[in-house]
mmCIF file of C-alpha atoms and ligand atoms in Angstrom:
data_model
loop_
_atom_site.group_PDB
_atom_site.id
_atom_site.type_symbol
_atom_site.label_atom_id
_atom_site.label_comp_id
_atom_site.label_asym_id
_atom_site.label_seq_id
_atom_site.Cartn_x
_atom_site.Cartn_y
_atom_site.Cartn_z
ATOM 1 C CA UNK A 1 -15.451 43.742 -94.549
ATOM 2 C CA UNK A 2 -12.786 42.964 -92.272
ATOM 3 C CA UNK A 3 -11.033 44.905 -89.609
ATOM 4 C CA UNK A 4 -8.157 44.095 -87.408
ATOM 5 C CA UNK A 5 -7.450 45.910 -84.197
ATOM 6 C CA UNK A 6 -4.325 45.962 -82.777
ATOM 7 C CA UNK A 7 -3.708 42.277 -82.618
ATOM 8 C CA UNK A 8 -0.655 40.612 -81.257
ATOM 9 C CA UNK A 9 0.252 37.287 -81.587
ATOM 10 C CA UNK A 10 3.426 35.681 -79.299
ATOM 11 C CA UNK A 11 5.332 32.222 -79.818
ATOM 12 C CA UNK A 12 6.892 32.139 -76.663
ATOM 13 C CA UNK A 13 9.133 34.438 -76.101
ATOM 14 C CA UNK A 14 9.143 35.667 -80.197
ATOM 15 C CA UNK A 15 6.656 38.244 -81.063
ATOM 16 C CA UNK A 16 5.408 37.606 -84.889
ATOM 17 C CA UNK A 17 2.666 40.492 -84.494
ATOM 18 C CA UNK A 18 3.341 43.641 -82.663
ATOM 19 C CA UNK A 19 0.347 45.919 -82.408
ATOM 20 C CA UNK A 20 -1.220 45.479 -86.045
ATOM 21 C CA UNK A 21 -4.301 47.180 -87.650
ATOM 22 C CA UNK A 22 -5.616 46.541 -90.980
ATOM 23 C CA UNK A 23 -9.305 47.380 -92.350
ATOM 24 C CA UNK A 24 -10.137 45.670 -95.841
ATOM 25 C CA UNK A 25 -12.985 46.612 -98.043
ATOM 26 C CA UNK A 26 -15.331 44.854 -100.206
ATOM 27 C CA UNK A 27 -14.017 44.341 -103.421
ATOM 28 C CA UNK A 28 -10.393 45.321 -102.868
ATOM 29 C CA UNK A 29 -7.307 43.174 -103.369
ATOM 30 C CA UNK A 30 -4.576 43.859 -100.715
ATOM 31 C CA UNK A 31 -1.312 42.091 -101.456
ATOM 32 C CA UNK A 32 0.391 41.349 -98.000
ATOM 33 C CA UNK A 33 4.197 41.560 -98.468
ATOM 34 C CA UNK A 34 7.424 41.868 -97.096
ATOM 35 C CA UNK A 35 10.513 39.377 -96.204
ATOM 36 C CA UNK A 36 10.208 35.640 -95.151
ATOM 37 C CA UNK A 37 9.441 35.650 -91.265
ATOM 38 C CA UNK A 38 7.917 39.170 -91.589
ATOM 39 C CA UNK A 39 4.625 37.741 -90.451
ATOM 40 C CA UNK A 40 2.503 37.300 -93.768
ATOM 41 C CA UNK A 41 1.298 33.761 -92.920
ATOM 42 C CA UNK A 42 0.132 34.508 -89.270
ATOM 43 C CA UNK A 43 -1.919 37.537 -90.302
ATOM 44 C CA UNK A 44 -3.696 36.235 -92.026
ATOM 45 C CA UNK A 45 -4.109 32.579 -89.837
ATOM 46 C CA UNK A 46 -5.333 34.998 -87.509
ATOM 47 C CA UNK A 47 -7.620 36.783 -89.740
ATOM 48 C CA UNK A 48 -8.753 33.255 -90.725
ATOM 49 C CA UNK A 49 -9.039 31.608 -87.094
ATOM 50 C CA UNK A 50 -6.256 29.251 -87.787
ATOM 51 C CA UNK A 51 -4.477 31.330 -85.187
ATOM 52 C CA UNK A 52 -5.376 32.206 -81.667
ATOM 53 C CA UNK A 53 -4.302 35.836 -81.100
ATOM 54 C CA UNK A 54 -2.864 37.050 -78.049
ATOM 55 C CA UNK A 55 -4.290 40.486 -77.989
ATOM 56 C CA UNK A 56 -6.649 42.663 -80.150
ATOM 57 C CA UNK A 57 -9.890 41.831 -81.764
ATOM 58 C CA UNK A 58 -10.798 40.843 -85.481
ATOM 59 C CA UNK A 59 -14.371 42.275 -86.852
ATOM 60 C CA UNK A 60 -16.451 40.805 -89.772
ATOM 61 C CA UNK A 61 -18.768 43.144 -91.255
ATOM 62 C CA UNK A 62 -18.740 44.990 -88.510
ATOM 63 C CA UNK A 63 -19.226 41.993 -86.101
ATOM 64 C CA UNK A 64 -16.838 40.940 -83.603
ATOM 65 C CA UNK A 65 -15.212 37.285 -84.474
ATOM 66 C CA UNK A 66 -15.056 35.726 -80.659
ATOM 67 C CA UNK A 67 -13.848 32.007 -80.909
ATOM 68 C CA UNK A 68 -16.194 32.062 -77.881
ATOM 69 C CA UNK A 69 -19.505 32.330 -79.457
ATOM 70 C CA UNK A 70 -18.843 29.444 -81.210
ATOM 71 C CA UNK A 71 -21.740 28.853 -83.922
ATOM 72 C CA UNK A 72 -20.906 32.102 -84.698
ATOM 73 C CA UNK A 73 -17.552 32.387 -85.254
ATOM 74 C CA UNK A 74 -17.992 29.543 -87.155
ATOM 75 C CA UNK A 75 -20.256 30.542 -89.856
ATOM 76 C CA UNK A 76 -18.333 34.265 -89.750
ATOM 77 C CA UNK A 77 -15.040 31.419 -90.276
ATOM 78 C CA UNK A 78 -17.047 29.666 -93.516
ATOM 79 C CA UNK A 79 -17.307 33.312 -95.054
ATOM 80 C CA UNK A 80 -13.531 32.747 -95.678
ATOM 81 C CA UNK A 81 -11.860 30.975 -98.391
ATOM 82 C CA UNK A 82 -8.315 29.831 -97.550
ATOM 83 C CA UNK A 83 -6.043 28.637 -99.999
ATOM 84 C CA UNK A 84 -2.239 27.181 -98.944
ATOM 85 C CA UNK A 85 0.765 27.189 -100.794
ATOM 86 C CA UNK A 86 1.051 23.238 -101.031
ATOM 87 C CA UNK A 87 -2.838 23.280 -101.970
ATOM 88 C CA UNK A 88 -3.633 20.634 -99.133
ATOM 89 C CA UNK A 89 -5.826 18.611 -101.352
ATOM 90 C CA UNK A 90 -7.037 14.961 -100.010
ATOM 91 C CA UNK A 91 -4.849 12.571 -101.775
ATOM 92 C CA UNK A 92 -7.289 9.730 -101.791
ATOM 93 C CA UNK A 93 -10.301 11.650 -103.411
ATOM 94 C CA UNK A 94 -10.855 12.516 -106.531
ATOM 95 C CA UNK A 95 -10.912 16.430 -107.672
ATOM 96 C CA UNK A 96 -15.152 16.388 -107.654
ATOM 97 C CA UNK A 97 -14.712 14.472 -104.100
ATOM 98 C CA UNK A 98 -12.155 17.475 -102.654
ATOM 99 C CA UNK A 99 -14.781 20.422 -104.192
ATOM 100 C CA UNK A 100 -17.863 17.926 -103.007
ATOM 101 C CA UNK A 101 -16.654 17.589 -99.059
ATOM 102 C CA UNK A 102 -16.512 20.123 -97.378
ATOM 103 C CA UNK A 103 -19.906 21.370 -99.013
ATOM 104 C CA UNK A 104 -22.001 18.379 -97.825
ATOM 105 C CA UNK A 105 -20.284 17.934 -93.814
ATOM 106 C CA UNK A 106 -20.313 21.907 -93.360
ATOM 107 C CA UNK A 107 -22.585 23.351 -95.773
ATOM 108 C CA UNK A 108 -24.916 20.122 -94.881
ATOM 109 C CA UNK A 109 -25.889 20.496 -99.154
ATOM 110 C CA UNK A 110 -26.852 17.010 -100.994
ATOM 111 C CA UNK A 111 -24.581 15.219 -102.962
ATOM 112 C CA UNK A 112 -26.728 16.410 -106.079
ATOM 113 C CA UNK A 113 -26.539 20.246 -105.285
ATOM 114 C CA UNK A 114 -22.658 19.919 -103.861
ATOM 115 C CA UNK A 115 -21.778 18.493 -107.192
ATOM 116 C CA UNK A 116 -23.458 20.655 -109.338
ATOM 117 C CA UNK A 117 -21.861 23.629 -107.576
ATOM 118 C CA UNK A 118 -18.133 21.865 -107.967
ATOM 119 C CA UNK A 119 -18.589 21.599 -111.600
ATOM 120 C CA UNK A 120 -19.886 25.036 -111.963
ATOM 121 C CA UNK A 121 -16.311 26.300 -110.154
ATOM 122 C CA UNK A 122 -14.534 23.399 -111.860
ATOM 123 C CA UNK A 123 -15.562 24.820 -115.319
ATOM 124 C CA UNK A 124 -14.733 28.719 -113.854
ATOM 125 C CA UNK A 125 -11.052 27.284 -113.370
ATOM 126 C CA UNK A 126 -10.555 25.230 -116.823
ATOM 127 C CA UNK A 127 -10.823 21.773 -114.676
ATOM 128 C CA UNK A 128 -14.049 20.459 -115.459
ATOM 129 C CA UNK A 129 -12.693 17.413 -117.168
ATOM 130 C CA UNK A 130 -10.441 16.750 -114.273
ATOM 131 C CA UNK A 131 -13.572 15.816 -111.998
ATOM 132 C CA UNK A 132 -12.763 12.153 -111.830
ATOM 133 C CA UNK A 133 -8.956 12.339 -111.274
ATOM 134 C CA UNK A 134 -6.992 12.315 -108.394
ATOM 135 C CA UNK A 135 -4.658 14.738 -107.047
ATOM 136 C CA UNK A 136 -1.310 13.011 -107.765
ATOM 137 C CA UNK A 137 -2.560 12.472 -111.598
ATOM 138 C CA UNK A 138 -2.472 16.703 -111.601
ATOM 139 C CA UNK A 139 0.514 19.109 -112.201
ATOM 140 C CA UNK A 140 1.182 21.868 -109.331
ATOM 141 C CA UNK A 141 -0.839 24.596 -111.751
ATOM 142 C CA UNK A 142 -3.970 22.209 -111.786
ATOM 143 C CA UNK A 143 -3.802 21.412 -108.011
ATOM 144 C CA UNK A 144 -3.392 25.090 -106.610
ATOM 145 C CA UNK A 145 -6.543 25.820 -109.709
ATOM 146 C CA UNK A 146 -8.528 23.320 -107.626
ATOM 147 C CA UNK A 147 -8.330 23.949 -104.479
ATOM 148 C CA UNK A 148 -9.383 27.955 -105.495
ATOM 149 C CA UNK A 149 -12.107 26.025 -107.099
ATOM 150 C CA UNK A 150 -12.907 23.828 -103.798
ATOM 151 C CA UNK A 151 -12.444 27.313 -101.767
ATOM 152 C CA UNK A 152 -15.055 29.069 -104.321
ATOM 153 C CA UNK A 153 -17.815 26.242 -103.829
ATOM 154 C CA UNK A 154 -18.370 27.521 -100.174
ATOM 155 C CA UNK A 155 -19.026 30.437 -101.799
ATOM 156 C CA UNK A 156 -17.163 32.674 -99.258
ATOM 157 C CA UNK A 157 -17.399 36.553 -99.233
ATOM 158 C CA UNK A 158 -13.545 36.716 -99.394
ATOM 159 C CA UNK A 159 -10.820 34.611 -100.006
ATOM 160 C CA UNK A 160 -7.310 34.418 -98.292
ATOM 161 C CA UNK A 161 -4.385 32.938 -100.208
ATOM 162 C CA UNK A 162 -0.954 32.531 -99.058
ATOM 163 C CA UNK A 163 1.561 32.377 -101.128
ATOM 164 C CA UNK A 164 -0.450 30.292 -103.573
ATOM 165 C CA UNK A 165 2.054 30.139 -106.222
ATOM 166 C CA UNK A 166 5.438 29.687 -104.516
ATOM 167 C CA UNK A 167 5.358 26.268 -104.796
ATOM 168 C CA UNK A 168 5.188 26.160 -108.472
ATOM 169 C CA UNK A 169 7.326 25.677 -111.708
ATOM 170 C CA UNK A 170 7.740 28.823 -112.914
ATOM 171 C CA UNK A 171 5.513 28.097 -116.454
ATOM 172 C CA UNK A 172 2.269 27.433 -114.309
ATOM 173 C CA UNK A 173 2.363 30.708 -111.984
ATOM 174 C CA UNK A 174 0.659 32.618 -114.778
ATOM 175 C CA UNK A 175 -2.189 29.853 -115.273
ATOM 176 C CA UNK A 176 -3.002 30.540 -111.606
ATOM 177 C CA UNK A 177 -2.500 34.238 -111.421
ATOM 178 C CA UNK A 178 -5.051 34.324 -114.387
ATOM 179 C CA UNK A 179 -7.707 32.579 -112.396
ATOM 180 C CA UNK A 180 -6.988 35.212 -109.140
ATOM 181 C CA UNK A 181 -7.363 37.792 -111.574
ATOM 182 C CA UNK A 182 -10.453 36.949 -113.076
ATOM 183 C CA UNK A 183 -11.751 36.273 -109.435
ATOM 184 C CA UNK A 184 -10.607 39.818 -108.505
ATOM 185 C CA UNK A 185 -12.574 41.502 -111.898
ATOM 186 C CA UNK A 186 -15.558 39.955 -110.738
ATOM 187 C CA UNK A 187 -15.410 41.460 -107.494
ATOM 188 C CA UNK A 188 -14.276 39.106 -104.792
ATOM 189 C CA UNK A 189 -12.899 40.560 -102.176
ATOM 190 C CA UNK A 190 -8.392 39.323 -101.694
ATOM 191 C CA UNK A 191 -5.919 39.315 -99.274
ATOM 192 C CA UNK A 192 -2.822 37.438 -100.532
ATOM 193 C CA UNK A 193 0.159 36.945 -99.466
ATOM 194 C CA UNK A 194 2.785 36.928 -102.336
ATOM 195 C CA UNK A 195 5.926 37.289 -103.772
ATOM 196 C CA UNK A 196 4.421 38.560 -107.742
ATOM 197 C CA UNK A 197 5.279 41.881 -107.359
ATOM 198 C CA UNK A 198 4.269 42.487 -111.008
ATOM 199 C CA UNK A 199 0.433 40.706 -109.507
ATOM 200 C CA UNK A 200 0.962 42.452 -106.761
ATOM 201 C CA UNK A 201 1.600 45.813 -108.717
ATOM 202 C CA UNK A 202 -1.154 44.871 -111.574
ATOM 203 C CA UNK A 203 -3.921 42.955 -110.130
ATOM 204 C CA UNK A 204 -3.837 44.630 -106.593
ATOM 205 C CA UNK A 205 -5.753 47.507 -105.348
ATOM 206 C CA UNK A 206 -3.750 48.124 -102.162
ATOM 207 C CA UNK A 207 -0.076 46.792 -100.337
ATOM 208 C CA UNK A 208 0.496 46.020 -96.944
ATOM 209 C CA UNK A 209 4.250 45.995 -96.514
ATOM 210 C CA UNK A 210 4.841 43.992 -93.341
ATOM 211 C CA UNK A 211 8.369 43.783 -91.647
ATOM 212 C CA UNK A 212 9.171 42.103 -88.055
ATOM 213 C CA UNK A 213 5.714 41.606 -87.359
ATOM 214 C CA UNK A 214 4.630 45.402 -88.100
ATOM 215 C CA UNK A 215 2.666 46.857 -90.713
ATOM 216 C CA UNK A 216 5.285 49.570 -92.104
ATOM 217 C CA UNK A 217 3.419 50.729 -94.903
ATOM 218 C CA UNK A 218 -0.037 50.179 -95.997
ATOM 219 C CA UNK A 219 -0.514 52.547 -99.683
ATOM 220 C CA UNK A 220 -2.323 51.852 -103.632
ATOM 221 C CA UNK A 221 -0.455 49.502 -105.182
ATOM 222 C CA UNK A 222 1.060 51.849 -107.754
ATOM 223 C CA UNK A 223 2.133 54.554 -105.032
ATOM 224 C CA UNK A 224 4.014 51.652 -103.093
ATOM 225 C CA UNK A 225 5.384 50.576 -105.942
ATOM 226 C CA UNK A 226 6.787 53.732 -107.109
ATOM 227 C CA UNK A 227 7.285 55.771 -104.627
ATOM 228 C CA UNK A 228 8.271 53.560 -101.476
ATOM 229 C CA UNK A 229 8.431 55.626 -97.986
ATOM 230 C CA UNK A 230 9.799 53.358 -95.567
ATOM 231 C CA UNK A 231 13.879 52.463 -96.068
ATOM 232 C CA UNK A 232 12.640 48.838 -95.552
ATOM 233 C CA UNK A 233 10.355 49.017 -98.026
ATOM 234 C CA UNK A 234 13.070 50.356 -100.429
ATOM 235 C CA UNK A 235 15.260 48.149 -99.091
ATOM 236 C CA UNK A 236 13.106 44.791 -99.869
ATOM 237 C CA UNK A 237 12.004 46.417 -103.077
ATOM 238 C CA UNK A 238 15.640 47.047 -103.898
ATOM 239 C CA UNK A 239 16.179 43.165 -103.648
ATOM 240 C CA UNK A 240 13.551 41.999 -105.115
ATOM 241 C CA UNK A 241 13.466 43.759 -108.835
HETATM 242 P P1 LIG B 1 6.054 34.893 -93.133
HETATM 243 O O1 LIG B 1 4.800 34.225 -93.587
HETATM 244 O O2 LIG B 1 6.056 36.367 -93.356
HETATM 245 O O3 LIG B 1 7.274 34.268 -93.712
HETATM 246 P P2 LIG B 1 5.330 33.792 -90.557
HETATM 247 O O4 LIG B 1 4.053 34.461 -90.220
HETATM 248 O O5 LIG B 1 5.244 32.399 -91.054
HETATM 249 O O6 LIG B 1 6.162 34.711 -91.560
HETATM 250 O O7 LIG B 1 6.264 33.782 -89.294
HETATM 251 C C1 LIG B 1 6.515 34.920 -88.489
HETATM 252 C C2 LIG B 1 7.440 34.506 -87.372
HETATM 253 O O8 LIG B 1 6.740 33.621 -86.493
HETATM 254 C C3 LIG B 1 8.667 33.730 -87.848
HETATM 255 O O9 LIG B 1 9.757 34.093 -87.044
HETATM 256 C C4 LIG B 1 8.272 32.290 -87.627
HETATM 257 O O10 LIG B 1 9.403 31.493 -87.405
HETATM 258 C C5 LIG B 1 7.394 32.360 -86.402
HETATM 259 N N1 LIG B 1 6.349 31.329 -86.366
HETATM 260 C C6 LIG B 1 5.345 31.191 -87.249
HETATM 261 N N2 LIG B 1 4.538 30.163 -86.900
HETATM 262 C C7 LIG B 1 5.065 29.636 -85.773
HETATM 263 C C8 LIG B 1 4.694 28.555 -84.908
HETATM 264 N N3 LIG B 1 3.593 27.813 -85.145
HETATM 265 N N4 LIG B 1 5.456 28.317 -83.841
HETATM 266 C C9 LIG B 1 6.555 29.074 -83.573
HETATM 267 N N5 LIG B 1 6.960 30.103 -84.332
HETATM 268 C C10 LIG B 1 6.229 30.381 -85.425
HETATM 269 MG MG1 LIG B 2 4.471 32.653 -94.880
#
């Protein structure tokens, strides 16, 4: 579904992707880890478009993403689901507004058919009866449980998340690893970015083990859990459990 080819991506003079490769699947659910300035986010801003890269070429079902042909990049773009960490809701619409958006300026659906879809997702993540409130009135759990919900209504052939819990009290990680989980049994195709190494271990099919921009390992879940090859992999594993 997708496939990266040796992309590199420069901030001035500091290299944050060196040379990486990656080819995801339909239906699998890579977990993209590895320490904090590793590269995690810009992977997959690049994978999503929210990054120019400097080198190397992204393909979508087999098609070549070129920020050049625009139209086309775009609607290969709208195939993607992004979720943040700090859920970047709108503040001053309500949660059936947020899910609503989107759908009606890119998806150019009516108000009717936009709305019906939001509920439909709303219900999928428990929120239903939150349609008329407003971010603020939500805890973290609820926010990051819409905006999967507001991702799902453009209904996107795979989602990116990154690091969609870490901004969360510890007691409402689980309500929002449930809802990734239940996405993942019913087949949507992941990449997330994450520091749940028991989701990561559980839920996910595959790990990409990133380190100063490079992928350094790239194995099933339970083989990179258990039997690490890299030192930095053992290494970060060693800190982390
Ligand atoms: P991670 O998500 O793994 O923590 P990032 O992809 O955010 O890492 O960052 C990789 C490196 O690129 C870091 O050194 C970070 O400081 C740098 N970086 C990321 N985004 C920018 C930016 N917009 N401008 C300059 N440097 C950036
Ligand atoms: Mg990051």
């Amino acid at each position: 579904m997708i496939k990266v080819e040796h992309i590199r991506k420069n901030f001035g003079q500091l290299h944050a992707l060196k040379d990486v490769s990656l080819e995801v699947n339909q239906g699998e659910i890579v977990s993209l880890i590895g320490p904090s300035g590793s590269g995690k986010s810009t992977l997959l801003r690049c994978i999503h478009g929210l990054e120019k890269v400097d080198q190397g070429k992204i393909y979508m079902n087999g098609e070549l993403m070129d920020p050049k042909d625009e139209k086309k990049y775009r609607q290969q773009r709208n195939k993607m689901g992004f979720v943040f960490q700090h859920f970047n809701l709108f503040p001053n619409m309500t949660v059936l507004e947020n899910c609503n958006l989107a759908q009606i300026q890119v998806l150019n659906r009516s108000k009717e058919e936009a709305e019906k879809t939001s509920l439909t997702y709303l219900e999928r993540v428990g929120l239903a009866d939150k349609k008329d409130a407003y971010p603020n009135n939500l805890s973290g759990g609820q926010k990051q449980r819409v905006a999967i919900a507001r991702a799902l209504c453009m209904n996107p052939e795979m989602m990116l998340f990154d690091e969609p819990t870490s901004a969360l009290d510890p007691e409402m990680i689980k309500e929002v690893l449930e809802v990734m989980k239940d996405l993942g049994k019913q087949g949507m195709t992941m990449i997330v970015v994450t520091h749940e190494m028991g989701f990561a271990r559980k839920v996910g099919s595959r790990v990409v083990f990133l380190d100063h921009g490079e992928i350094v390992e790239d194995s099933p879940s339970e083989e990179f859990f258990s039997n690490p090859q890299s030192d930095r992999a053992k290494d970060f594993l060693s800190k982390v459990f």
